Amino acid sequence: MAAIKTKGLRVKPGGKLDLEDWPTRIEPVYGSTQRYREILESHVSRLSELQQLLYASERYAVLFIFQAMDAAGKDGAISHVMSGVNPQGCHIRSFKRPSEEELKHDFLWRASRDLPERGYLGIFNRSYYEEVLVTRVHPQLLRGEGVKARKVDQVFWAERYHAIREFERHLHEDGTRVVKFYLHLSKEEQRKRLLARLDDPQKNWKFNPDDLEERGHWKDYMRAYADCLAATSTKDAPWYVIPADDKENARLLISQVAVDTLAGLKMSYPKLDAGRRKELKAARKQLSKKGA
């Protein structure tokens, strides 16, 4: 099965970014519902194989970060793409509002506690990037973090971007591969999905009145995301802008990047030394006996 091209979704390091230049919907890569299922099944199967290899080799850790506006499909993408992943070697963390304890620490502290260890796949549903997105749109939240004595200006945000880049550079050098997905949803598609939550009793629980308030800050969020992606997409920790108006298409694009990321690590199963091979040979001999 030919790989889906995703290179054009990757944000180049440096420079400026205008999300209006990035589509929220592209030509589907699957053609039909049946084809979508076949491709996703293939990706899920391959991802499962690669995760097992990641777990066995214990050389790298992989961290996938998902960011998006409300109703962009993060939860669905994670559940579908990672459906074949072994929970034993996977850690998923959803980041909500910081607790009182977390607010007493620097903004990267709570994320660092949940980083995957070598051999593990980590998934952050939202992340430390909230601290340059939500707080950028609502700077009054910074008061709860103890940011009172200094001016919150472009220099302040540039310093936070720098801290994030250095944090991710450190992780890369220590063996953790970080890949970040921004699910790019149109405002109109979000409106339709929020209405669907209101109209379907089985989806009512998903609706949060805060979503409407945040929707009113759409342009501010787009500027915050654009600045963030441009400042923090690097060679070793790239951002991918995923057109998210078509959920199925978005899942296939994400799963292709996930497969490519793990396959690119060029992992292999641990090689056995002579002593270990002798031990396994003896064990096999013993188990081969009838009544063993």
Tab-separated table of C-alpha atoms in Angstrom:
chain	number	residue	atom	x	y	z
A	1	MET	CA	0.000	0.000	0.000
A	2	ALA	CA	1.497	3.327	-1.089
A	3	ALA	CA	2.268	5.785	1.693
A	4	ILE	CA	0.176	8.927	1.970
A	5	LYS	CA	2.195	12.079	1.360
A	6	THR	CA	2.371	14.268	4.466
A	7	LYS	CA	5.469	16.376	3.866
A	8	GLY	CA	3.393	19.381	2.824
A	9	LEU	CA	1.639	19.352	6.200
A	10	ARG	CA	4.839	19.922	8.123
A	11	VAL	CA	5.535	23.450	9.359
A	12	LYS	CA	8.981	24.638	8.320
A	13	PRO	CA	11.152	25.970	11.129
A	14	GLY	CA	11.453	29.755	11.384
A	15	GLY	CA	9.601	32.461	9.558
A	16	LYS	CA	6.006	33.574	9.869
A	17	LEU	CA	2.846	31.537	9.512
A	18	ASP	CA	-0.659	32.541	8.466
A	19	LEU	CA	-3.200	29.790	9.062
A	20	GLU	CA	-5.494	31.319	6.461
A	21	ASP	CA	-3.002	29.991	3.922
A	22	TRP	CA	-3.476	26.440	5.221
A	23	PRO	CA	-6.591	24.511	4.146
A	24	THR	CA	-8.978	22.965	6.650
A	25	ARG	CA	-10.147	20.486	3.995
A	26	ILE	CA	-8.209	18.790	1.205
A	27	GLU	CA	-8.932	16.141	-1.422
A	28	PRO	CA	-9.635	12.897	0.483
A	29	VAL	CA	-6.840	10.350	0.341
A	30	TYR	CA	-9.221	7.394	0.678
A	31	GLY	CA	-11.855	7.638	-2.091
A	32	SER	CA	-14.557	5.570	-0.380
A	33	THR	CA	-15.638	4.476	3.088
A	34	GLN	CA	-14.377	0.964	2.411
A	35	ARG	CA	-11.012	2.295	1.275
A	36	TYR	CA	-10.789	4.499	4.373
A	37	ARG	CA	-11.295	1.476	6.599
A	38	GLU	CA	-8.697	-0.540	4.705
A	39	ILE	CA	-6.042	2.164	4.936
A	40	LEU	CA	-6.734	2.866	8.613
A	41	GLU	CA	-6.632	-0.855	9.424
A	42	SER	CA	-3.296	-1.125	7.636
A	43	HIS	CA	-1.878	1.844	9.531
A	44	VAL	CA	-3.196	0.596	12.877
A	45	SER	CA	-1.669	-2.835	12.270
A	46	ARG	CA	1.691	-1.391	11.270
A	47	LEU	CA	1.667	0.987	14.229
A	48	SER	CA	1.020	-1.945	16.550
A	49	GLU	CA	4.036	-3.801	15.135
A	50	LEU	CA	6.266	-0.764	15.477
A	51	GLN	CA	5.087	-0.062	19.017
A	52	GLN	CA	5.996	-3.613	20.012
A	53	LEU	CA	9.451	-3.043	18.541
A	54	LEU	CA	9.715	0.276	20.409
A	55	TYR	CA	8.818	-1.486	23.652
A	56	ALA	CA	11.276	-4.335	23.097
A	57	SER	CA	14.226	-2.190	22.036
A	58	GLU	CA	13.897	0.350	24.913
A	59	ARG	CA	16.090	2.785	22.994
A	60	TYR	CA	13.614	5.562	22.270
A	61	ALA	CA	10.450	7.084	23.653
A	62	VAL	CA	7.897	8.707	21.346
A	63	LEU	CA	5.573	11.546	22.319
A	64	PHE	CA	2.641	12.605	20.133
A	65	ILE	CA	1.061	15.943	21.073
A	66	PHE	CA	-2.447	16.914	19.913
A	67	GLN	CA	-3.691	20.505	19.955
A	68	ALA	CA	-6.817	22.010	18.409
A	69	MET	CA	-9.864	24.165	18.871
A	70	ASP	CA	-12.905	22.532	20.490
A	71	ALA	CA	-14.713	19.882	18.380
A	72	ALA	CA	-11.773	19.457	15.993
A	73	GLY	CA	-11.709	15.687	16.555
A	74	LYS	CA	-8.683	15.101	18.798
A	75	ASP	CA	-10.374	12.433	20.927
A	76	GLY	CA	-11.698	10.558	17.902
A	77	ALA	CA	-8.350	10.697	16.118
A	78	ILE	CA	-6.522	9.347	19.155
A	79	SER	CA	-9.033	6.526	19.742
A	80	HIS	CA	-9.105	5.429	16.086
A	81	VAL	CA	-5.419	5.793	15.213
A	82	MET	CA	-4.186	4.250	18.458
A	83	SER	CA	-6.818	1.498	18.600
A	84	GLY	CA	-4.230	-1.232	18.009
A	85	VAL	CA	-1.643	0.074	20.454
A	86	ASN	CA	-0.840	-2.119	23.455
A	87	PRO	CA	-1.860	-0.207	26.621
A	88	GLN	CA	1.079	-1.837	28.416
A	89	GLY	CA	3.490	0.342	26.454
A	90	CYS	CA	1.370	3.459	26.011
A	91	HIS	CA	0.539	6.390	28.256
A	92	ILE	CA	-2.218	8.885	27.386
A	93	ARG	CA	-2.625	12.110	29.331
A	94	SER	CA	-5.348	14.716	28.863
A	95	PHE	CA	-4.412	18.127	30.237
A	96	LYS	CA	-7.171	20.114	31.916
A	97	ARG	CA	-6.927	23.373	33.829
A	98	PRO	CA	-3.854	23.403	36.102
A	99	SER	CA	-4.411	22.425	39.725
A	100	GLU	CA	-3.343	24.643	42.623
A	101	GLU	CA	-0.227	22.528	43.078
A	102	GLU	CA	0.641	22.738	39.385
A	103	LEU	CA	0.221	26.516	39.358
A	104	LYS	CA	2.936	26.775	42.008
A	105	HIS	CA	5.493	25.360	39.567
A	106	ASP	CA	6.856	26.515	36.229
A	107	PHE	CA	4.565	25.933	33.232
A	108	LEU	CA	6.498	22.888	31.980
A	109	TRP	CA	6.516	21.055	35.304
A	110	ARG	CA	3.257	19.127	35.092
A	111	ALA	CA	4.036	17.888	31.573
A	112	SER	CA	7.489	16.677	32.571
A	113	ARG	CA	5.921	14.346	35.159
A	114	ASP	CA	4.027	12.496	32.444
A	115	LEU	CA	6.714	12.068	29.807
A	116	PRO	CA	6.991	8.538	28.381
A	117	GLU	CA	9.961	6.448	29.417
A	118	ARG	CA	12.172	4.767	26.822
A	119	GLY	CA	10.253	2.003	25.110
A	120	TYR	CA	6.939	3.775	25.624
A	121	LEU	CA	4.584	5.712	23.419
A	122	GLY	CA	3.173	8.841	25.057
A	123	ILE	CA	0.136	10.814	23.894
A	124	PHE	CA	-0.723	14.271	25.175
A	125	ASN	CA	-4.278	15.419	24.488
A	126	ARG	CA	-3.523	19.118	24.905
A	127	SER	CA	-0.239	19.876	26.613
A	128	TYR	CA	2.156	22.520	27.861
A	129	TYR	CA	1.286	24.388	24.652
A	130	GLU	CA	-1.878	25.564	26.406
A	131	GLU	CA	0.449	27.962	28.219
A	132	VAL	CA	1.176	29.860	25.006
A	133	LEU	CA	-2.319	29.476	23.543
A	134	VAL	CA	-5.072	29.818	26.171
A	135	THR	CA	-2.967	32.150	28.309
A	136	ARG	CA	-2.087	34.171	25.211
A	137	VAL	CA	-5.786	34.748	24.516
A	138	HIS	CA	-6.630	35.142	28.219
A	139	PRO	CA	-3.508	36.704	29.805
A	140	GLN	CA	-5.395	37.286	33.055
A	141	LEU	CA	-4.914	33.565	33.741
A	142	LEU	CA	-1.214	34.242	34.221
A	143	ARG	CA	-1.979	35.916	37.536
A	144	GLY	CA	-2.770	32.469	38.909
A	145	GLU	CA	0.722	31.387	37.876
A	146	GLY	CA	2.381	34.117	39.857
A	147	VAL	CA	3.256	36.221	36.806
A	148	LYS	CA	2.646	39.621	38.364
A	149	ALA	CA	5.876	41.539	38.526
A	150	ARG	CA	6.767	41.596	34.854
A	151	LYS	CA	5.224	42.863	31.670
A	152	VAL	CA	3.400	40.311	29.506
A	153	ASP	CA	4.532	41.383	26.066
A	154	GLN	CA	6.138	39.907	22.950
A	155	VAL	CA	9.364	39.334	24.863
A	156	PHE	CA	7.482	37.304	27.460
A	157	TRP	CA	5.975	35.003	24.826
A	158	ALA	CA	9.275	34.740	22.943
A	159	GLU	CA	10.889	33.524	26.168
A	160	ARG	CA	8.199	30.877	26.606
A	161	TYR	CA	8.674	29.698	23.021
A	162	HIS	CA	12.406	29.510	23.686
A	163	ALA	CA	11.819	27.481	26.853
A	164	ILE	CA	9.645	25.036	24.906
A	165	ARG	CA	12.198	24.655	22.112
A	166	GLU	CA	14.954	23.981	24.634
A	167	PHE	CA	12.750	21.530	26.535
A	168	GLU	CA	12.006	19.580	23.356
A	169	ARG	CA	15.651	19.747	22.250
A	170	HIS	CA	16.661	18.203	25.567
A	171	LEU	CA	14.062	15.461	25.143
A	172	HIS	CA	15.300	14.685	21.633
A	173	GLU	CA	18.904	14.425	22.768
A	174	ASP	CA	17.825	12.115	25.572
A	175	GLY	CA	16.013	9.767	23.181
A	176	THR	CA	12.427	11.076	23.167
A	177	ARG	CA	11.037	11.845	19.720
A	178	VAL	CA	8.378	14.569	19.838
A	179	VAL	CA	5.843	15.026	17.025
A	180	LYS	CA	3.027	17.572	17.286
A	181	PHE	CA	-0.329	17.672	15.516
A	182	TYR	CA	-2.501	20.757	15.143
A	183	LEU	CA	-5.967	19.784	13.864
A	184	HIS	CA	-6.937	22.730	11.686
A	185	LEU	CA	-10.718	23.159	11.816
A	186	SER	CA	-12.783	25.856	10.084
A	187	LYS	CA	-15.076	28.025	12.157
A	188	GLU	CA	-18.068	26.908	10.096
A	189	GLU	CA	-17.304	23.218	10.615
A	190	GLN	CA	-16.951	23.830	14.336
A	191	ARG	CA	-20.397	25.461	14.339
A	192	LYS	CA	-21.905	22.370	12.702
A	193	ARG	CA	-20.245	20.012	15.160
A	194	LEU	CA	-21.322	22.033	18.190
A	195	LEU	CA	-24.891	22.032	16.853
A	196	ALA	CA	-24.673	18.254	16.430
A	197	ARG	CA	-23.766	17.960	20.102
A	198	LEU	CA	-26.854	19.927	21.020
A	199	ASP	CA	-29.197	18.067	18.662
A	200	ASP	CA	-28.100	14.533	19.531
A	201	PRO	CA	-29.030	13.437	23.096
A	202	GLN	CA	-26.128	10.974	23.059
A	203	LYS	CA	-23.721	13.838	22.394
A	204	ASN	CA	-25.207	16.379	24.814
A	205	TRP	CA	-22.611	15.463	27.417
A	206	LYS	CA	-19.869	16.691	25.082
A	207	PHE	CA	-21.237	20.232	24.950
A	208	ASN	CA	-19.607	22.774	27.216
A	209	PRO	CA	-21.001	26.331	27.429
A	210	ASP	CA	-17.396	27.547	27.604
A	211	ASP	CA	-16.999	26.396	23.996
A	212	LEU	CA	-19.244	29.250	22.856
A	213	GLU	CA	-17.250	31.799	24.820
A	214	GLU	CA	-13.972	30.531	23.378
A	215	ARG	CA	-15.494	30.548	19.902
A	216	GLY	CA	-15.915	34.289	20.307
A	217	HIS	CA	-12.119	34.561	20.482
A	218	TRP	CA	-11.572	32.638	17.240
A	219	LYS	CA	-9.344	35.231	15.549
A	220	ASP	CA	-7.240	35.612	18.664
A	221	TYR	CA	-6.746	31.858	18.841
A	222	MET	CA	-5.776	31.672	15.171
A	223	ARG	CA	-3.103	34.307	15.740
A	224	ALA	CA	-1.907	32.522	18.867
A	225	TYR	CA	-1.693	29.178	17.056
A	226	ALA	CA	0.052	30.716	14.054
A	227	ASP	CA	2.702	32.374	16.226
A	228	CYS	CA	3.142	29.249	18.331
A	229	LEU	CA	3.526	26.840	15.409
A	230	ALA	CA	5.945	29.136	13.598
A	231	ALA	CA	8.092	29.620	16.706
A	232	THR	CA	8.202	26.015	17.947
A	233	SER	CA	8.243	23.786	14.864
A	234	THR	CA	11.801	22.490	14.622
A	235	LYS	CA	13.661	19.814	12.685
A	236	ASP	CA	13.637	17.494	15.690
A	237	ALA	CA	10.167	18.370	17.072
A	238	PRO	CA	7.971	19.318	14.093
A	239	TRP	CA	4.398	20.540	13.932
A	240	TYR	CA	1.996	19.045	11.392
A	241	VAL	CA	-1.059	21.075	10.395
A	242	ILE	CA	-3.788	18.483	9.801
A	243	PRO	CA	-6.840	19.608	7.755
A	244	ALA	CA	-9.600	18.554	10.159
A	245	ASP	CA	-12.930	19.362	8.476
A	246	ASP	CA	-12.959	15.763	7.172
A	247	LYS	CA	-12.480	13.557	10.251
A	248	GLU	CA	-11.669	10.393	8.315
A	249	ASN	CA	-9.084	12.123	6.177
A	250	ALA	CA	-7.507	13.687	9.261
A	251	ARG	CA	-7.182	10.288	10.931
A	252	LEU	CA	-5.405	8.805	7.920
A	253	LEU	CA	-2.977	11.714	7.723
A	254	ILE	CA	-2.205	11.445	11.431
A	255	SER	CA	-1.786	7.674	11.301
A	256	GLN	CA	0.600	7.988	8.349
A	257	VAL	CA	2.773	10.479	10.241
A	258	ALA	CA	2.698	8.210	13.304
A	259	VAL	CA	3.799	5.185	11.271
A	260	ASP	CA	6.511	7.170	9.489
A	261	THR	CA	7.819	8.496	12.803
A	262	LEU	CA	8.261	5.092	14.390
A	263	ALA	CA	9.526	3.450	11.204
A	264	GLY	CA	12.109	6.213	10.866
A	265	LEU	CA	13.727	5.207	14.144
A	266	LYS	CA	15.143	2.110	12.397
A	267	MET	CA	14.741	-0.039	15.498
A	268	SER	CA	15.607	-3.708	15.871
A	269	TYR	CA	14.914	-6.364	18.465
A	270	PRO	CA	17.652	-6.832	21.103
A	271	LYS	CA	20.448	-9.152	20.010
A	272	LEU	CA	21.155	-12.074	22.314
A	273	ASP	CA	24.653	-12.844	23.559
A	274	ALA	CA	26.028	-16.364	23.659
A	275	GLY	CA	25.060	-16.875	27.299
A	276	ARG	CA	21.459	-15.862	26.700
A	277	ARG	CA	21.150	-18.079	23.605
A	278	LYS	CA	22.481	-21.008	25.607
A	279	GLU	CA	19.937	-20.310	28.321
A	280	LEU	CA	17.048	-20.239	25.825
A	281	LYS	CA	18.276	-23.421	24.161
A	282	ALA	CA	18.279	-25.195	27.517
A	283	ALA	CA	14.789	-23.913	28.293
A	284	ARG	CA	13.486	-25.144	24.941
A	285	LYS	CA	15.051	-28.549	25.496
A	286	GLN	CA	13.366	-28.840	28.858
A	287	LEU	CA	9.950	-27.745	27.556
A	288	SER	CA	10.190	-30.141	24.616
A	289	LYS	CA	10.099	-33.145	26.916
A	290	LYS	CA	6.722	-34.790	27.315
A	291	GLY	CA	5.141	-34.041	30.641
A	292	ALA	CA	7.376	-31.039	31.219
